[in-house]
PDB file of C-alpha atoms in Angstrom:
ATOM      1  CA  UNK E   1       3.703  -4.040  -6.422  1.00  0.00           C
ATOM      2  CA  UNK E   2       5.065  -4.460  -2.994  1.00  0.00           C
ATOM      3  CA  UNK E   3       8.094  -2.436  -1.994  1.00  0.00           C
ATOM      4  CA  UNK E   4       9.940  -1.829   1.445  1.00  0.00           C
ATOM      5  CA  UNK E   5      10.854   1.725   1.620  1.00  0.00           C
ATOM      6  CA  UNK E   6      13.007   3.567   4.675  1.00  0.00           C
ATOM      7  CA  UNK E   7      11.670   6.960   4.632  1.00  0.00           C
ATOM      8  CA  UNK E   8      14.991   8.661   5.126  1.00  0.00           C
ATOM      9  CA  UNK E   9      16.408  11.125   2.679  1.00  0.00           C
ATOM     10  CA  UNK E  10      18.515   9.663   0.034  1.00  0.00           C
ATOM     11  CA  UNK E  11      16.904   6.415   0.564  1.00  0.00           C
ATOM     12  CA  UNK E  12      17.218   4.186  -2.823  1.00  0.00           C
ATOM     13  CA  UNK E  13      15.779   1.092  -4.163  1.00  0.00           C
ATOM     14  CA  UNK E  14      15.172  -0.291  -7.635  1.00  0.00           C
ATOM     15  CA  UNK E  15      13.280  -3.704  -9.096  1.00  0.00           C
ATOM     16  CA  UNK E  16      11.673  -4.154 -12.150  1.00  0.00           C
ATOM     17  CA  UNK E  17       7.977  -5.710 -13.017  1.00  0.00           C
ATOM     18  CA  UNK E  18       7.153  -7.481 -15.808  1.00  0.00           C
ATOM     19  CA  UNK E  19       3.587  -6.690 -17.720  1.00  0.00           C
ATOM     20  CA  UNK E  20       2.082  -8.538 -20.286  1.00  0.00           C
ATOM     21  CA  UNK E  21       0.730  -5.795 -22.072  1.00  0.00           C
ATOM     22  CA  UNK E  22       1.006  -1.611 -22.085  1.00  0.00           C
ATOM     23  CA  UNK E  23      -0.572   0.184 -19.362  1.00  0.00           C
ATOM     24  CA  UNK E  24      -2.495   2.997 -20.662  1.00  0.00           C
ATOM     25  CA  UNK E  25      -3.315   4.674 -17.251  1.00  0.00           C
ATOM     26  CA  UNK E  26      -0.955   6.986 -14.561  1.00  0.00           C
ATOM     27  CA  UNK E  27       0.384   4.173 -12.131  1.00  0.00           C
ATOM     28  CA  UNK E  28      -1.804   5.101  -8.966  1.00  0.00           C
ATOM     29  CA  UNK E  29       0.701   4.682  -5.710  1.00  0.00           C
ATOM     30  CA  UNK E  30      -0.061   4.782  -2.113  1.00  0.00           C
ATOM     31  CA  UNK E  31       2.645   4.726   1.218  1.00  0.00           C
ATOM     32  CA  UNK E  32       1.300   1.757   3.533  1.00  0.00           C
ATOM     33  CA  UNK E  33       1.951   2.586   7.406  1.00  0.00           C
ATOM     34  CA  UNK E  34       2.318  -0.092   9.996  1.00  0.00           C
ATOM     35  CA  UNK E  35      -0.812   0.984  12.283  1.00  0.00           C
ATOM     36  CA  UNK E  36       0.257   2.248  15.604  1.00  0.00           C
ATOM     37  CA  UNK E  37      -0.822   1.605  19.397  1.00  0.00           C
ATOM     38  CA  UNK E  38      -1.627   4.910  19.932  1.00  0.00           C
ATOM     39  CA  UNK E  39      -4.505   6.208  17.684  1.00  0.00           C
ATOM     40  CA  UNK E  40      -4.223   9.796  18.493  1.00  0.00           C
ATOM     41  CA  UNK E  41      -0.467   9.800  17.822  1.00  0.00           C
ATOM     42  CA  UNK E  42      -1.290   8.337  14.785  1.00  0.00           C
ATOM     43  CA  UNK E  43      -3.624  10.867  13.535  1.00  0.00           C
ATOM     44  CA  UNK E  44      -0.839  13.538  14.385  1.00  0.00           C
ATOM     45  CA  UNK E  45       2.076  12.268  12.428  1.00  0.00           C
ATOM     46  CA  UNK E  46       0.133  10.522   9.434  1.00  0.00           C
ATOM     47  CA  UNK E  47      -3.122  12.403   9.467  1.00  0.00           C
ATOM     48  CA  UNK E  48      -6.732  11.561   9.977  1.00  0.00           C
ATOM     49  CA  UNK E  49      -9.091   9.772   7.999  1.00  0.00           C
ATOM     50  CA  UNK E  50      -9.121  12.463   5.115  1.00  0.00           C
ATOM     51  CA  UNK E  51      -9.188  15.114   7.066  1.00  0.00           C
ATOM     52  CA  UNK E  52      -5.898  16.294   8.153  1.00  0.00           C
ATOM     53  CA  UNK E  53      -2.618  16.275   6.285  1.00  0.00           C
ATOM     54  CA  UNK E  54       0.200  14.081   8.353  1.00  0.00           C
ATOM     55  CA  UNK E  55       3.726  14.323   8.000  1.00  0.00           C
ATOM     56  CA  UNK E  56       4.974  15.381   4.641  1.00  0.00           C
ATOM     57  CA  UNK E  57       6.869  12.794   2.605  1.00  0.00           C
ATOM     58  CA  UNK E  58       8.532  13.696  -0.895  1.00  0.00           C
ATOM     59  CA  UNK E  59       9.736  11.074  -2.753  1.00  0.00           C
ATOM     60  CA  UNK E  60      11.302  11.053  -6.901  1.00  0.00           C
ATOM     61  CA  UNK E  61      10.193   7.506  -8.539  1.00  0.00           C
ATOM     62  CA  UNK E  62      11.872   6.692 -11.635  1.00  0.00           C
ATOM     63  CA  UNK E  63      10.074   4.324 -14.587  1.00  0.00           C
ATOM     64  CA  UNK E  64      11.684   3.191 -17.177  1.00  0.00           C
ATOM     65  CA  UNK E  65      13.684   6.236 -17.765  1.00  0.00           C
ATOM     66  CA  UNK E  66      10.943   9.011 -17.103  1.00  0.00           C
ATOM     67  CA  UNK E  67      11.322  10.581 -13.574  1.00  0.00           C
ATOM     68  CA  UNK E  68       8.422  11.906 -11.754  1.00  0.00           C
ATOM     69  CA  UNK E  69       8.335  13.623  -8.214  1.00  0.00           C
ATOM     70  CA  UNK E  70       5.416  12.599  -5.881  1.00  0.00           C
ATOM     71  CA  UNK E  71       4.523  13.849  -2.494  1.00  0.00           C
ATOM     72  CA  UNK E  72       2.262  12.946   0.092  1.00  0.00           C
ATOM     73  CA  UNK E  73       1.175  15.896   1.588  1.00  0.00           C
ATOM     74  CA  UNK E  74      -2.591  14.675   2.121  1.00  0.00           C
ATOM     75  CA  UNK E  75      -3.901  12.361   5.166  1.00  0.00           C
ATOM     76  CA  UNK E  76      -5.187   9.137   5.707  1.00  0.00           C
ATOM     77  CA  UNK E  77      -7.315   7.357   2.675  1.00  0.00           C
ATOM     78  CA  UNK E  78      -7.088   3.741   4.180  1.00  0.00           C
ATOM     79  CA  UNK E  79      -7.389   1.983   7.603  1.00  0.00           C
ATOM     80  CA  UNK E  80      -6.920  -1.855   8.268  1.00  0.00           C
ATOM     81  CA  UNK E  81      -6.114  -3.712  11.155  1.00  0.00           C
ATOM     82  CA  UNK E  82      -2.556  -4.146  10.118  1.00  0.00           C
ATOM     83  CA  UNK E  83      -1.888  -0.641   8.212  1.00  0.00           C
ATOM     84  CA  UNK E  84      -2.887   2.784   7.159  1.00  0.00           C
ATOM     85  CA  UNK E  85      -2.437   4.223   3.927  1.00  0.00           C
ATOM     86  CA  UNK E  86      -1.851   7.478   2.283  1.00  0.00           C
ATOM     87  CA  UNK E  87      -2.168   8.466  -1.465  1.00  0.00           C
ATOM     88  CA  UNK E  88       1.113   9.591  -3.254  1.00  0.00           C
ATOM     89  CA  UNK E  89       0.418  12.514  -5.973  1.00  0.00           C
ATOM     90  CA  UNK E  90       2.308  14.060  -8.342  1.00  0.00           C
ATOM     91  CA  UNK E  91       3.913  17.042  -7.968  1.00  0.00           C
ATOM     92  CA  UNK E  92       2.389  20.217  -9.571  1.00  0.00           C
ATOM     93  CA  UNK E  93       3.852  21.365 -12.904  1.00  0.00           C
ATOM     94  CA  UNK E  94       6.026  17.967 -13.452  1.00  0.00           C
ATOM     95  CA  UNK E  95       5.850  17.042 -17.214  1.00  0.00           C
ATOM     96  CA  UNK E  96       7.067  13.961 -16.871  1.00  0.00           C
ATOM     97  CA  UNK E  97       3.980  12.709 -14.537  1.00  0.00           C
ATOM     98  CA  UNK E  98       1.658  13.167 -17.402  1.00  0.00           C
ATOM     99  CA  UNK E  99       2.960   9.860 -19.077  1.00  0.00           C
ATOM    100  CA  UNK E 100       4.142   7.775 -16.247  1.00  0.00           C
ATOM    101  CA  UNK E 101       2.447   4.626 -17.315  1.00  0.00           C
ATOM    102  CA  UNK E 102       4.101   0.582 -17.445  1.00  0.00           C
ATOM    103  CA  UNK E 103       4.687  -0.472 -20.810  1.00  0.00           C
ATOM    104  CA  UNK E 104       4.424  -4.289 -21.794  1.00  0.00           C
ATOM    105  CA  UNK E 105       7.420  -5.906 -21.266  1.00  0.00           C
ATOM    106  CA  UNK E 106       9.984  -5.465 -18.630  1.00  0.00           C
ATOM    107  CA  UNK E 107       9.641  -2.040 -16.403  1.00  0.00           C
ATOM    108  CA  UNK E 108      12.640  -1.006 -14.041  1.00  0.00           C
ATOM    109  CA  UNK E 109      11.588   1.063 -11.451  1.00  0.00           C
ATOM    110  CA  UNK E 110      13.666   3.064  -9.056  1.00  0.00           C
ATOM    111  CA  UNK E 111      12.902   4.873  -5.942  1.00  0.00           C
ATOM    112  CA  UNK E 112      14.347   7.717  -4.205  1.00  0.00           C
ATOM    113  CA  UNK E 113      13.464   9.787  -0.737  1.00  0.00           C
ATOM    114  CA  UNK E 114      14.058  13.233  -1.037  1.00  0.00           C
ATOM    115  CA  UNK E 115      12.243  14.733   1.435  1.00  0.00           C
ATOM    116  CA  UNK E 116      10.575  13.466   4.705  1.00  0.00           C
ATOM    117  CA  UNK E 117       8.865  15.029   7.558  1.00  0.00           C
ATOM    118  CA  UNK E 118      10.803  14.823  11.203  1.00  0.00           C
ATOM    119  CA  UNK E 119       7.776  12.728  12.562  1.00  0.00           C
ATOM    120  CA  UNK E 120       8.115  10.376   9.962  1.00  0.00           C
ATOM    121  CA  UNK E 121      12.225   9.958   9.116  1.00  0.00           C
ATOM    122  CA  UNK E 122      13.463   6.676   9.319  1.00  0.00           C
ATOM    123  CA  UNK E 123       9.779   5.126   9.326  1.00  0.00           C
ATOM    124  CA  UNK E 124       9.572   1.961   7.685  1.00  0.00           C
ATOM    125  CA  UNK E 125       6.640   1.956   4.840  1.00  0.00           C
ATOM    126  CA  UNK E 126       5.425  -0.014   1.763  1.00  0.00           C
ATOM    127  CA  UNK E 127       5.258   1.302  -1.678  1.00  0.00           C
ATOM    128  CA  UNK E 128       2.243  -0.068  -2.828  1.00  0.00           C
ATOM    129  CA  UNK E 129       0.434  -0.282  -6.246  1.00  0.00           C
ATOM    130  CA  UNK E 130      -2.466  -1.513  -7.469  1.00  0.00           C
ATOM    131  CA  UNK E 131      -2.451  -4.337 -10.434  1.00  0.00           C
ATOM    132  CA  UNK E 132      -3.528  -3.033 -13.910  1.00  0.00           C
ATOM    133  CA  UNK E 133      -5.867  -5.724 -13.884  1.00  0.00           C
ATOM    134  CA  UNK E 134      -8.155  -3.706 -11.473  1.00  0.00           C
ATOM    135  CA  UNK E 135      -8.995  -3.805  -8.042  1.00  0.00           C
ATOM    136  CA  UNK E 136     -11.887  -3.131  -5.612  1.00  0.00           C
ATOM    137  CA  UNK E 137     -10.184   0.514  -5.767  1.00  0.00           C
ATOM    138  CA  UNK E 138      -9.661   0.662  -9.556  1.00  0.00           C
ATOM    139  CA  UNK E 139     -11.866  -0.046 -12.796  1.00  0.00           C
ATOM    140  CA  UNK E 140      -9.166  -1.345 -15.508  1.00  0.00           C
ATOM    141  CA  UNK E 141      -9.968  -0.453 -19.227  1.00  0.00           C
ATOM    142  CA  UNK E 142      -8.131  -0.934 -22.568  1.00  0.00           C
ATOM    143  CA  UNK E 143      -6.639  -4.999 -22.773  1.00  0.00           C
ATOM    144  CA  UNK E 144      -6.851  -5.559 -19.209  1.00  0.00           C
ATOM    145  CA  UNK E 145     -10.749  -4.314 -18.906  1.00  0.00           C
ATOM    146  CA  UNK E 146     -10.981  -6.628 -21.570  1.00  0.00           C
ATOM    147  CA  UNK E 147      -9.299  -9.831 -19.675  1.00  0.00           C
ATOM    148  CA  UNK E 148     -11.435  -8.632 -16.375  1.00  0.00           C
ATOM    149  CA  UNK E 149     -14.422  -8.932 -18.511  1.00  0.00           C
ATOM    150  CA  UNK E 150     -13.901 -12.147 -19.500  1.00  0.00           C
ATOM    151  CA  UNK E 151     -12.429 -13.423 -16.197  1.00  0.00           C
ATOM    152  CA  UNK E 152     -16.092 -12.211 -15.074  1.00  0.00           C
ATOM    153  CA  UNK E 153     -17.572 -13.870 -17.533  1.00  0.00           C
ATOM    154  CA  UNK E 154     -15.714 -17.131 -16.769  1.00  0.00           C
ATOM    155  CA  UNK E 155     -17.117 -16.932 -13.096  1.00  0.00           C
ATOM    156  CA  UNK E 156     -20.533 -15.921 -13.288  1.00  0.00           C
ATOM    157  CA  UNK E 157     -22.071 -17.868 -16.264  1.00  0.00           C
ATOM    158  CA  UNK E 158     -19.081 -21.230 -16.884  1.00  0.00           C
ATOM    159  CA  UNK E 159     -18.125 -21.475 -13.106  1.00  0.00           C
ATOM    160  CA  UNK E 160     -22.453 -22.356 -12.234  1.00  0.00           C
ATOM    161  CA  UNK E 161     -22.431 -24.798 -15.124  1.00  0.00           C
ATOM    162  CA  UNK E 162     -19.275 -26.398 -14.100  1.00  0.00           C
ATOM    163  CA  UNK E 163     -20.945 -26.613 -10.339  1.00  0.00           C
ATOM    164  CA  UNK E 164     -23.919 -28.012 -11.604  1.00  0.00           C
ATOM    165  CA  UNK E 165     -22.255 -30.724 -14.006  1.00  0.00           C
ATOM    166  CA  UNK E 166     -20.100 -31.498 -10.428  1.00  0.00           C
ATOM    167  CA  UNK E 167     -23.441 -32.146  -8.403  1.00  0.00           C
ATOM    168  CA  UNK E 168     -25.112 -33.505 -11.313  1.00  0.00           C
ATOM    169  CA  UNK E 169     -22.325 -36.311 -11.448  1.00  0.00           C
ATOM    170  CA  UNK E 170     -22.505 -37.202  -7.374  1.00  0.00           C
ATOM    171  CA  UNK E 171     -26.375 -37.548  -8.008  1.00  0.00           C
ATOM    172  CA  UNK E 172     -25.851 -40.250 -10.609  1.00  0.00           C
ATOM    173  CA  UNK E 173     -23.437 -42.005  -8.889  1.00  0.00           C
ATOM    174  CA  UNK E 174     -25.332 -42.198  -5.574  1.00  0.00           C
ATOM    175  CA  UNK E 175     -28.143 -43.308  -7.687  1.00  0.00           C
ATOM    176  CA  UNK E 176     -26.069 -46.081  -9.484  1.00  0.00           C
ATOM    177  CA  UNK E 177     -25.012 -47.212  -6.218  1.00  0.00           C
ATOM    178  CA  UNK E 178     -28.316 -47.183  -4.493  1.00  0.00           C
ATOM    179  CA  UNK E 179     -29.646 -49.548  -7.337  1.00  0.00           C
ATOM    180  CA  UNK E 180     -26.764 -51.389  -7.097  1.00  0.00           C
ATOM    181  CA  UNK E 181     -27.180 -51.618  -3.476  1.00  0.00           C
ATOM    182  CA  UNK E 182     -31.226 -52.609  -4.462  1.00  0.00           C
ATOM    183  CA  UNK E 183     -30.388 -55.506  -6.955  1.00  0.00           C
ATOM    184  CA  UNK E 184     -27.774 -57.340  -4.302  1.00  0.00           C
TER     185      UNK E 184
END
């Protein structure tokens, strides 16, 4: 999940994502920052490298029906070339964040900005998410541990014996021709 988001109060987007099976974890969101010229000014609005807390940023995400606050009230947990990236947590004491998890199926989502931080209003961010089939950042378990598994499976035990069928052919055909090459 990719989503532009204008970090000005009352801000609103929606779009929906389609998963094959339920997802039986919290959806783990982070706000991606275009990285900016000027490091120290960079530190002071978003925060540094989880240390200090940046600009505060408040924002009430809606999935399929269940509405959960978040904030970002922590700093920096990411640094590329291209962006920086802060963690989005629940609010305290928000029953609805307990079981805010993408069922299979369609899932609408829907965004709102209720609260941003002068430094930070009218920013322009990404709503990022990352895939229930796991990333470098995230171990997947239940059905999709399962399908990582055997995607892993696939690549480290077929994808070798497919490599060395592949080779095995160009050998015998350079060897056909070479005695075909001998005999004329």
């Amino acid at each position: 999940m990719n989503v532009p988001v204008v970090l000005q109060e009352g801000f609103e987007t929606e779009w929906r994502v389609w998963r094959p099976f339920d997802v039986h974890k919290m959806v783990r969101l982070e706000m991606a920052f275009p990285r900016m010229p000027n490091t120290e000014l960079e530190n002071a609005i978003l925060g540094e490298y989880q240390k200090s807390k940046g600009e505060p940023v408040h924002i009430a995400l809606t999935l399929n029906g269940k509405t959960c606050v978040f904030e970002q009230n922590h700093g920096v947990f990411a640094r590329s070339d291209e962006r920086v990236s802060r963690e989005l947590s629940p609010t305290p004491f928000n029953p609805n964040c307990a079981h805010f998890q993408e069922m299979a199926g369609q899932n609408h989502w829907h965004i709102k900005v209720i609260w941003v931080g002068d430094k930070l209003r009218g920013t322009q961010a990404r709503l990022l998410s990352d895939s229930p089939y796991g990333s470098f950042k995230s171990i997947p378990y239940g059905i999709y541990g399962k399908i990582m598994q055997f995607n892993l499976f696939l690549g480290w035990f077929i994808a070798p014996i497919f490599v060395l069928w592949v080779f095995l052919q160009i050998f015998y055909d350079l060897f056909i021709r070479r005695l075909k090459k001998k005999q004329t």
